[in-house]
PDB file of C-alpha atoms in Angstrom:
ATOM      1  CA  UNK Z  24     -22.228  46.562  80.267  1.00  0.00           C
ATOM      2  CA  UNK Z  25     -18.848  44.955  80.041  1.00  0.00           C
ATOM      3  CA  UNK Z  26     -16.441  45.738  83.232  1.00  0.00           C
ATOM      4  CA  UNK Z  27     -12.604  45.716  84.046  1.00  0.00           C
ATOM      5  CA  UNK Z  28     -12.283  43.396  86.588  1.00  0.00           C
ATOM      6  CA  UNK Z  29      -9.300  43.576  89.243  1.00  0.00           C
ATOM      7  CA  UNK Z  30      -8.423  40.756  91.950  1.00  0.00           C
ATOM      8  CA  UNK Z  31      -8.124  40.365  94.515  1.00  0.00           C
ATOM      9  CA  UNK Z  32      -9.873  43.038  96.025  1.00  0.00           C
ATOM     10  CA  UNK Z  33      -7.513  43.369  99.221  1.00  0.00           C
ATOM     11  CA  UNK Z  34      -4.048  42.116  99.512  1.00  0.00           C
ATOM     12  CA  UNK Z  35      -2.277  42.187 102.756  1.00  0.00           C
ATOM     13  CA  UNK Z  36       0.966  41.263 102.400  1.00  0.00           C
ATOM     14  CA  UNK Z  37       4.530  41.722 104.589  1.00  0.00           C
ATOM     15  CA  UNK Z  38       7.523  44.355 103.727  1.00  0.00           C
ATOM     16  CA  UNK Z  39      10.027  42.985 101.018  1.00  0.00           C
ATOM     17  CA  UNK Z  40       7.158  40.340  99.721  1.00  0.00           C
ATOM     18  CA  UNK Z  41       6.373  40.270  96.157  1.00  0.00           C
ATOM     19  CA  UNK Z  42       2.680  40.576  95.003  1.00  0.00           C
ATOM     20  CA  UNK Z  43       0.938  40.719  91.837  1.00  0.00           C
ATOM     21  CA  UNK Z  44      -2.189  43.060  91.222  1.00  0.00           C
ATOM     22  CA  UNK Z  45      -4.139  41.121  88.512  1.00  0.00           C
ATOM     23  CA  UNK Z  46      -6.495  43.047  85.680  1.00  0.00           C
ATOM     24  CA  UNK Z  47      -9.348  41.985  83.072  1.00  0.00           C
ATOM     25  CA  UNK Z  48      -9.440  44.932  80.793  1.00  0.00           C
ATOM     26  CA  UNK Z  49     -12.257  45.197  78.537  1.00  0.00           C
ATOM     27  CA  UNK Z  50     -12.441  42.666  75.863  1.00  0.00           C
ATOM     28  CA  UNK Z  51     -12.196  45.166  72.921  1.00  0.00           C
ATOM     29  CA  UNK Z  52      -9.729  47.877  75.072  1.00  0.00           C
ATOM     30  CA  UNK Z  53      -6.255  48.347  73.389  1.00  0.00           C
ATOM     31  CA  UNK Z  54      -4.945  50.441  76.351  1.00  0.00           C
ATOM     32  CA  UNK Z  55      -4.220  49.572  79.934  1.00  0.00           C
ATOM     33  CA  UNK Z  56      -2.958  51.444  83.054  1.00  0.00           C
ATOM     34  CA  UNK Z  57      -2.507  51.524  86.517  1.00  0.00           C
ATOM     35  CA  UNK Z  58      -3.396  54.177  88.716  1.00  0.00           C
ATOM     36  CA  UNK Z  59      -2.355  54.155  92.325  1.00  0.00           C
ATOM     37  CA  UNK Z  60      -4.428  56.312  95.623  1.00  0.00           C
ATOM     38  CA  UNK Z  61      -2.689  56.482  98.995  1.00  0.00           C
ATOM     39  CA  UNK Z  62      -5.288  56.700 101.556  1.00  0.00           C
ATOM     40  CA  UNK Z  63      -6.843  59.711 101.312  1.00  0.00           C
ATOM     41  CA  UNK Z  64      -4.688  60.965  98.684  1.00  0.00           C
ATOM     42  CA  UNK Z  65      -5.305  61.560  95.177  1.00  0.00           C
ATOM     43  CA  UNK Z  66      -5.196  59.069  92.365  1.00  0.00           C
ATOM     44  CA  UNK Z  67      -1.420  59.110  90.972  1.00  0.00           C
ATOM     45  CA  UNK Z  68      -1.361  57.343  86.929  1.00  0.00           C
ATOM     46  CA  UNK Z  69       1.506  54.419  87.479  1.00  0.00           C
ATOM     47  CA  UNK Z  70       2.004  53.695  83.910  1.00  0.00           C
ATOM     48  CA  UNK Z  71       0.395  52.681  80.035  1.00  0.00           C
ATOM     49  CA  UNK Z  72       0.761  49.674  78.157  1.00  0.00           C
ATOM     50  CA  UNK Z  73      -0.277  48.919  74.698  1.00  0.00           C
ATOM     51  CA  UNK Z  74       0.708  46.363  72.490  1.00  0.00           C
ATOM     52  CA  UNK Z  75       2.808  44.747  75.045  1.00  0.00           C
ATOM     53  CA  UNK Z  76       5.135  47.471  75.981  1.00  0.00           C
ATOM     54  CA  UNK Z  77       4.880  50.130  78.276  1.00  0.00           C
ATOM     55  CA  UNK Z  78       3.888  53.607  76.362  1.00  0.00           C
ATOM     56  CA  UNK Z  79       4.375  55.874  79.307  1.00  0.00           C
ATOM     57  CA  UNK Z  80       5.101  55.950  83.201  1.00  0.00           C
ATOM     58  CA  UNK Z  81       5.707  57.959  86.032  1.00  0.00           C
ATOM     59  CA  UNK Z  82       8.484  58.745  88.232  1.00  0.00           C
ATOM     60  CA  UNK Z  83       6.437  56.375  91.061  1.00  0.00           C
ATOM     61  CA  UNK Z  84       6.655  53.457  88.598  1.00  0.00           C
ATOM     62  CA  UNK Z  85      10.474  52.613  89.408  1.00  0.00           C
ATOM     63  CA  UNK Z  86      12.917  49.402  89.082  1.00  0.00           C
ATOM     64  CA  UNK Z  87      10.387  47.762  91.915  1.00  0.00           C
ATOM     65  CA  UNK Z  88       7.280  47.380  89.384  1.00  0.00           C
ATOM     66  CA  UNK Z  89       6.758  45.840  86.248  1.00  0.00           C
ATOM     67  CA  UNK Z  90       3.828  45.284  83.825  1.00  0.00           C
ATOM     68  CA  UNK Z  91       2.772  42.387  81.681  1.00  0.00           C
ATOM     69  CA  UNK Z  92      -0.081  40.967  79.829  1.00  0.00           C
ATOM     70  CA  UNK Z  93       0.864  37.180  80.185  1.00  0.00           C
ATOM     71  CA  UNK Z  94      -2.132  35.919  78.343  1.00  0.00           C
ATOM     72  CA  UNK Z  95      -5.033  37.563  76.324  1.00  0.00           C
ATOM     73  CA  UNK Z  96      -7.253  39.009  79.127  1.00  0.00           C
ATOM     74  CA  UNK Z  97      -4.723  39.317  81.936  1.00  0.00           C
ATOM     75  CA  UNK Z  98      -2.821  42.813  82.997  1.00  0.00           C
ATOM     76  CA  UNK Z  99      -0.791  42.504  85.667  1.00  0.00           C
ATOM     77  CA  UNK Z 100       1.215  44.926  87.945  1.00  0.00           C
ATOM     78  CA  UNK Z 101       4.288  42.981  90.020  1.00  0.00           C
ATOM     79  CA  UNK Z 102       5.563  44.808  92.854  1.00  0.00           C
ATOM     80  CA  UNK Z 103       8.639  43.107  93.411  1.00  0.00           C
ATOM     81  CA  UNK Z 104       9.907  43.938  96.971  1.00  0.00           C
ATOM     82  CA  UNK Z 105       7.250  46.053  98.679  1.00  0.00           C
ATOM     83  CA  UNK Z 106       7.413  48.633 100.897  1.00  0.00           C
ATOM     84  CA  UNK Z 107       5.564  50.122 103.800  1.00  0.00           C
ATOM     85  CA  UNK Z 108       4.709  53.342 101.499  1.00  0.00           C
ATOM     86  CA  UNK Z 109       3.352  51.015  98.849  1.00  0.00           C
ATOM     87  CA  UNK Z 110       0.215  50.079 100.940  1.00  0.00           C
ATOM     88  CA  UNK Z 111      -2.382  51.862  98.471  1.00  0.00           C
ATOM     89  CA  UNK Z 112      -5.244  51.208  96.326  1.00  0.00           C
ATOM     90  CA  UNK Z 113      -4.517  50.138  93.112  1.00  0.00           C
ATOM     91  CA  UNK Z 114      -6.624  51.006  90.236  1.00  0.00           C
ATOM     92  CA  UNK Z 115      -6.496  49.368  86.630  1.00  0.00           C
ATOM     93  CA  UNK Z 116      -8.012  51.075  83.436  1.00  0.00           C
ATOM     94  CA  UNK Z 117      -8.417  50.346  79.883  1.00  0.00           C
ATOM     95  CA  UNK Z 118      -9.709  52.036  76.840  1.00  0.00           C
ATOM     96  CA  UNK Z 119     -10.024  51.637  73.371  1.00  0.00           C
ATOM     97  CA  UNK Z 120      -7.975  53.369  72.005  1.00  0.00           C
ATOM     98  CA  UNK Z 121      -5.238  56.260  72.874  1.00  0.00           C
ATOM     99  CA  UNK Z 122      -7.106  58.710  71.712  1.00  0.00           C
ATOM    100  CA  UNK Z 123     -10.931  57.787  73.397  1.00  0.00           C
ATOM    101  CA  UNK Z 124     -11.080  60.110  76.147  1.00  0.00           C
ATOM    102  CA  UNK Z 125     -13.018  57.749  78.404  1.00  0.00           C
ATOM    103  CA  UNK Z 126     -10.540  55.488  80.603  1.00  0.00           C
ATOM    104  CA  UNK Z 127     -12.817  52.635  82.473  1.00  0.00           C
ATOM    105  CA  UNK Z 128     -11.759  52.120  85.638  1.00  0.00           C
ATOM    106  CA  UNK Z 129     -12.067  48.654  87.718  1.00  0.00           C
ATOM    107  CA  UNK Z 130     -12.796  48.378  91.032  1.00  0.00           C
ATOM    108  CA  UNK Z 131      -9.330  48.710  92.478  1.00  0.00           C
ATOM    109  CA  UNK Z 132      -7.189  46.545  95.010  1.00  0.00           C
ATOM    110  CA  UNK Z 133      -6.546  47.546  98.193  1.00  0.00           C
ATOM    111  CA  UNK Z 134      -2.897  46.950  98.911  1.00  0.00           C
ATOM    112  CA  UNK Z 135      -1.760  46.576 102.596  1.00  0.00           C
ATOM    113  CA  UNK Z 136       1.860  46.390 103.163  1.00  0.00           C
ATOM    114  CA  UNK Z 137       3.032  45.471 106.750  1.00  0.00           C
TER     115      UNK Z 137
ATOM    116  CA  UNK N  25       2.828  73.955  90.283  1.00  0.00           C
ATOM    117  CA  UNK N  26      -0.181  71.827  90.515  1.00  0.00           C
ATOM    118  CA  UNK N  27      -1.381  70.811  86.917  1.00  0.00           C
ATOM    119  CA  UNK N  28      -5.456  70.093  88.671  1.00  0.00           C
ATOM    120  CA  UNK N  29      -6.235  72.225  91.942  1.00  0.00           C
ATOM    121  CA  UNK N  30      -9.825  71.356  93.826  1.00  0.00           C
ATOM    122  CA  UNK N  31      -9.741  74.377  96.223  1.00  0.00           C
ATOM    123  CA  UNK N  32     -12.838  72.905  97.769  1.00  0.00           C
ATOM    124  CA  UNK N  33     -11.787  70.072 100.371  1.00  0.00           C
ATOM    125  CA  UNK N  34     -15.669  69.480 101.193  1.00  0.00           C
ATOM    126  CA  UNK N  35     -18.900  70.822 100.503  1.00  0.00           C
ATOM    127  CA  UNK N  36     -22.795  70.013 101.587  1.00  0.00           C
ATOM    128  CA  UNK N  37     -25.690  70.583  99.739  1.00  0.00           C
ATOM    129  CA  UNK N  38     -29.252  69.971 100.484  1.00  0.00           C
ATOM    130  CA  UNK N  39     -30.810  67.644  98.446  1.00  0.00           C
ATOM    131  CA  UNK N  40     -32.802  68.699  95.062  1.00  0.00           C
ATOM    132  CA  UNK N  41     -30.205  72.054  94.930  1.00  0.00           C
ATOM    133  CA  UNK N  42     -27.611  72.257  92.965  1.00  0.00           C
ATOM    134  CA  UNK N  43     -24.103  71.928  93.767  1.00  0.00           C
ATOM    135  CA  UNK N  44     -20.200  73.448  91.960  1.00  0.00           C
ATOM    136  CA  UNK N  45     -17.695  71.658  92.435  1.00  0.00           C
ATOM    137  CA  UNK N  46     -14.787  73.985  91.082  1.00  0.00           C
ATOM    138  CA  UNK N  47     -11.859  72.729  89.201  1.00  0.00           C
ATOM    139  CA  UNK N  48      -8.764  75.403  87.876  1.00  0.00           C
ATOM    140  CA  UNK N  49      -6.077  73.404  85.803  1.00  0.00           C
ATOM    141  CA  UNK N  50      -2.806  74.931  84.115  1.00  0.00           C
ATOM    142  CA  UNK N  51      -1.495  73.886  80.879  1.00  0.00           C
ATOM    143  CA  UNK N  52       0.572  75.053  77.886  1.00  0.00           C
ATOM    144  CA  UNK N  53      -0.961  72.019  75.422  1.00  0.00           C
ATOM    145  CA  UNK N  54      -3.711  74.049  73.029  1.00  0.00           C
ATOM    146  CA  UNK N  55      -4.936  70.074  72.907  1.00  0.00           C
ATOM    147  CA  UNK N  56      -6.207  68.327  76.319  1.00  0.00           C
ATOM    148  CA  UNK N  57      -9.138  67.051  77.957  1.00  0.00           C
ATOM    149  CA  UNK N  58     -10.847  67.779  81.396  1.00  0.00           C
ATOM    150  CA  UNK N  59     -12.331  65.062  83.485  1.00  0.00           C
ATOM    151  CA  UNK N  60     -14.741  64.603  86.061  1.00  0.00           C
ATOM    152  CA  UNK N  61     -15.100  61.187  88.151  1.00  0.00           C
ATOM    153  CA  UNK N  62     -16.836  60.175  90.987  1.00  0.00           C
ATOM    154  CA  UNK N  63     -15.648  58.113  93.519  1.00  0.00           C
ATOM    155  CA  UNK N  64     -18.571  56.679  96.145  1.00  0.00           C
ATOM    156  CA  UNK N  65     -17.565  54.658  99.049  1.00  0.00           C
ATOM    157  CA  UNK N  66     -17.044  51.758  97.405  1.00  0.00           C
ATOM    158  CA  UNK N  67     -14.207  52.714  95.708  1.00  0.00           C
ATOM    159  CA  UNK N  68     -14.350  52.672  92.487  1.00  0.00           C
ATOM    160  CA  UNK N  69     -13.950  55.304  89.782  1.00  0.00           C
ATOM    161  CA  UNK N  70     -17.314  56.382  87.839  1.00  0.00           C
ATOM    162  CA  UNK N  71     -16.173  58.776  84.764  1.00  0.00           C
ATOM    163  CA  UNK N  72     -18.725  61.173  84.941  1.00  0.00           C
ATOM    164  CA  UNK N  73     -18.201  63.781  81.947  1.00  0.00           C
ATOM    165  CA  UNK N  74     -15.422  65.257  79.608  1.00  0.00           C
ATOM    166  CA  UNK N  75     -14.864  68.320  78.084  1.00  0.00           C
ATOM    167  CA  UNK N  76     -12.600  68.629  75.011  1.00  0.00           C
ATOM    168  CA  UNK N  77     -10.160  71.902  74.850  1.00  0.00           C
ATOM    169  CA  UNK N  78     -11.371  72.830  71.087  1.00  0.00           C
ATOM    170  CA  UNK N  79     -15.411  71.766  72.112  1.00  0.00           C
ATOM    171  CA  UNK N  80     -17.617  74.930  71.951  1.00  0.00           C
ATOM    172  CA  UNK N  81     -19.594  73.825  73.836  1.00  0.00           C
ATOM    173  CA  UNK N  82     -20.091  73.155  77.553  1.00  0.00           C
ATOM    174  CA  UNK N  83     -20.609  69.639  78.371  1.00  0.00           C
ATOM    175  CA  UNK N  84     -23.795  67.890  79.700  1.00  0.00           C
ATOM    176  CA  UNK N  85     -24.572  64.159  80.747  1.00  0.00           C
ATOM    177  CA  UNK N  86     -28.141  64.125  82.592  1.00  0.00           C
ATOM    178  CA  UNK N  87     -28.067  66.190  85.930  1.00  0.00           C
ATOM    179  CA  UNK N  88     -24.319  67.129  85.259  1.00  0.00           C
ATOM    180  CA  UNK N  89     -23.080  69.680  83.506  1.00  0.00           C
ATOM    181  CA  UNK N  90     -19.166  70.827  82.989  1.00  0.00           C
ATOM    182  CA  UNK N  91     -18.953  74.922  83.322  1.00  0.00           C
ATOM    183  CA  UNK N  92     -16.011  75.645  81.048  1.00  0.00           C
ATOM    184  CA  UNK N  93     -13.996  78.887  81.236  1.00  0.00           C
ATOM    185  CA  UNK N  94     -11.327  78.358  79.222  1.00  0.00           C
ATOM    186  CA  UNK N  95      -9.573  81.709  79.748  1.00  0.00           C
ATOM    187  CA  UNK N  96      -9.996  81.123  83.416  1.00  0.00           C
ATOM    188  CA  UNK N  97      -8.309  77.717  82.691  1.00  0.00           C
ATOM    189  CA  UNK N  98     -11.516  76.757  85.255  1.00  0.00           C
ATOM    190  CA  UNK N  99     -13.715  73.608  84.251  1.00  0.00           C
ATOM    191  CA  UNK N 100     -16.345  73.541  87.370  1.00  0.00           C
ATOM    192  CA  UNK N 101     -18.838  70.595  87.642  1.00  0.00           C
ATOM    193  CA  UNK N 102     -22.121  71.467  88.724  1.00  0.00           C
ATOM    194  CA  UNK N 103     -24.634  68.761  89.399  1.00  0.00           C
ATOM    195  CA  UNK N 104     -28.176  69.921  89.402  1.00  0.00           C
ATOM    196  CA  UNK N 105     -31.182  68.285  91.886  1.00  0.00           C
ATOM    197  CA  UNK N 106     -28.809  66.487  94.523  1.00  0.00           C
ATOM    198  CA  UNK N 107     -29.455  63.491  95.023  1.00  0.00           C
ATOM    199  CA  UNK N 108     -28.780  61.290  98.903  1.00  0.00           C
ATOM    200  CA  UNK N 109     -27.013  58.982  95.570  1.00  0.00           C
ATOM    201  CA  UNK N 110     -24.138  61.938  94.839  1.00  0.00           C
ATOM    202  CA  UNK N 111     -22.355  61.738  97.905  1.00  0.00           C
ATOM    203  CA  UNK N 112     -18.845  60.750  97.212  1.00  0.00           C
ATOM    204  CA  UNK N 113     -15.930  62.169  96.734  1.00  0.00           C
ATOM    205  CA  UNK N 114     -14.905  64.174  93.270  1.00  0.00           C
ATOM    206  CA  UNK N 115     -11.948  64.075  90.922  1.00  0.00           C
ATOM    207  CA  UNK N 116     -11.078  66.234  88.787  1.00  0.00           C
ATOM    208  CA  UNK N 117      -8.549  65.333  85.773  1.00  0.00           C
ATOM    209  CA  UNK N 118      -6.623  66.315  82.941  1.00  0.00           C
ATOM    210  CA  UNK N 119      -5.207  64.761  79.974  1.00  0.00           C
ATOM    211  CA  UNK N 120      -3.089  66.708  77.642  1.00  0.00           C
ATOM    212  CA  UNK N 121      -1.544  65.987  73.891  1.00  0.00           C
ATOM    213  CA  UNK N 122      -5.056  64.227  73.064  1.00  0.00           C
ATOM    214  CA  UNK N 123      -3.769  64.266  69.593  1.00  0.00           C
ATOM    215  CA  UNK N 124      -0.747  62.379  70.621  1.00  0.00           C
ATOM    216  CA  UNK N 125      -0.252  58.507  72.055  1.00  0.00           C
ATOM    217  CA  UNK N 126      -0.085  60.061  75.596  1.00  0.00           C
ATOM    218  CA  UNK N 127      -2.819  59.112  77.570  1.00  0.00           C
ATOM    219  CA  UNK N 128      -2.041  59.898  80.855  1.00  0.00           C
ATOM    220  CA  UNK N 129      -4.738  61.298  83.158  1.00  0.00           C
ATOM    221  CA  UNK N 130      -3.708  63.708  86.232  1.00  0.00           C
ATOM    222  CA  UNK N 131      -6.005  63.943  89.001  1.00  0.00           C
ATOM    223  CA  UNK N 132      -7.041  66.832  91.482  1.00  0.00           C
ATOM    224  CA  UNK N 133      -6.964  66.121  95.252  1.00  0.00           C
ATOM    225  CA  UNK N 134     -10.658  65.864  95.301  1.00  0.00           C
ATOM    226  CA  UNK N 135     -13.598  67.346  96.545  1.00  0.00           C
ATOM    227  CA  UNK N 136     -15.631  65.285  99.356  1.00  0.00           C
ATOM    228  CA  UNK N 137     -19.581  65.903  98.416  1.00  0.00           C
ATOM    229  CA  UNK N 138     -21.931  65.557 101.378  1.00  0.00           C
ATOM    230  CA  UNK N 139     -26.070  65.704 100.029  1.00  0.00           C
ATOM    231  CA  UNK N 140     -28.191  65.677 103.798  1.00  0.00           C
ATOM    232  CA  UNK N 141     -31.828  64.535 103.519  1.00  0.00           C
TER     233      UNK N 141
END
């Protein structure tokens, strides 16, 4: 059964450092997001991207991130200055379409920001 | 006000008994979606089952089962025979405009399932 991928799986990484979260959506998948959980915390949707522009996002997803699909399996999420309170797990999605209910999720990436 | 509200930080259940896991949302939208995912230890998010707003219907996928009340605005999961396998913890989620582009899904605080031997 095909699976979104996400690497790597933990990232530990120093205040004001820039990291990028890397995704393999679905082959077929037309829609991709990022969801964010805080430790303990409940999962908080980041932002949607479909045909390589951003279709939605959250008050969370702010000047410090940004979103691309640099090649034809690849979705990123750059966090360009991080901060203590960014230390979370970091979940990508995809789906087919917008209007498939089912969003698969990928195994997340733990973020540690210190 | 809280769009998804799991009242139920934990619960335990015995295994082979059933188990609700409740779930109230609040919404205007006549069109949205309710959501049920698991997440073990490991992490990761298992979608579990999904009820539609206009389905008749109560949902079902194997031992789970979505109890919709849609007056209540209340869309409790109930897994039946517990398994050792079905302790994790339990999101519920919304989606709302399903007719539209908008795809966003908002997510409960989660219930923390415990099955004991």
């Amino acid at each position: 059964e095909p699976e979104v991928t996400q690497t790597p799986s933990h990232q530990v990484t120093q205040m004001g450092q820039e990291v990028i979260l890397r995704c393999v959506p679905i082959s077929n998948h037309l829609y991709f997001y990022w969801y964010r959980q805080i430790l303990g915390q409940k999962v908080e949707f980041l932002v949607s991207f479909y045909n390589n522009e951003i279709s939605e996002k959250s008050e969370i997803f702010d000047d410090q991130f940004s979103v691309e699909r640099p090649d034809g399996s690849n979705f990123t999420l750059k966090i360009r200055s991080t901060k203590l309170e960014d230390s979370a797990m970091y979940f990508c999605a995809s789906s087919e379409d917008s209007l498939t209910y089912e969003q698969y999720f990928g195994p997340g990436t733990r973020l540690t920001v210190t | 006000a809280q769009k998804i509200t799991q009242t139920q930080p934990g619960m335990f259940v015995q295994e082979k008994e059933a188990v609700t896991l409740d779930c109230t949302y609040d919404t205007s939208d006549p069109s949205y979606g309710l959501f049920w995912y698991k997440q073990p230890s490991s992490g990761k998010m298992i979608f579990l089952i999904y009820q539609g707003s206009y389905d008749q219907q109560n949902a079902t996928e194997g031992r789970y089962s979505l109890n919709f009340q849609k007056a209540r605005k209340s869309a409790n999961l109930v897994i039946s025979a517990s398994q050792l396998g079905d302790s994790a913890m339990y999101f519920c989620a919304m989606r709302e405009n399903m007719n539209s582009g908008y795809s966003t899904l908002t997510f409960g605080k989660g219930t923390m399932l415990l099955v004991s031997p």
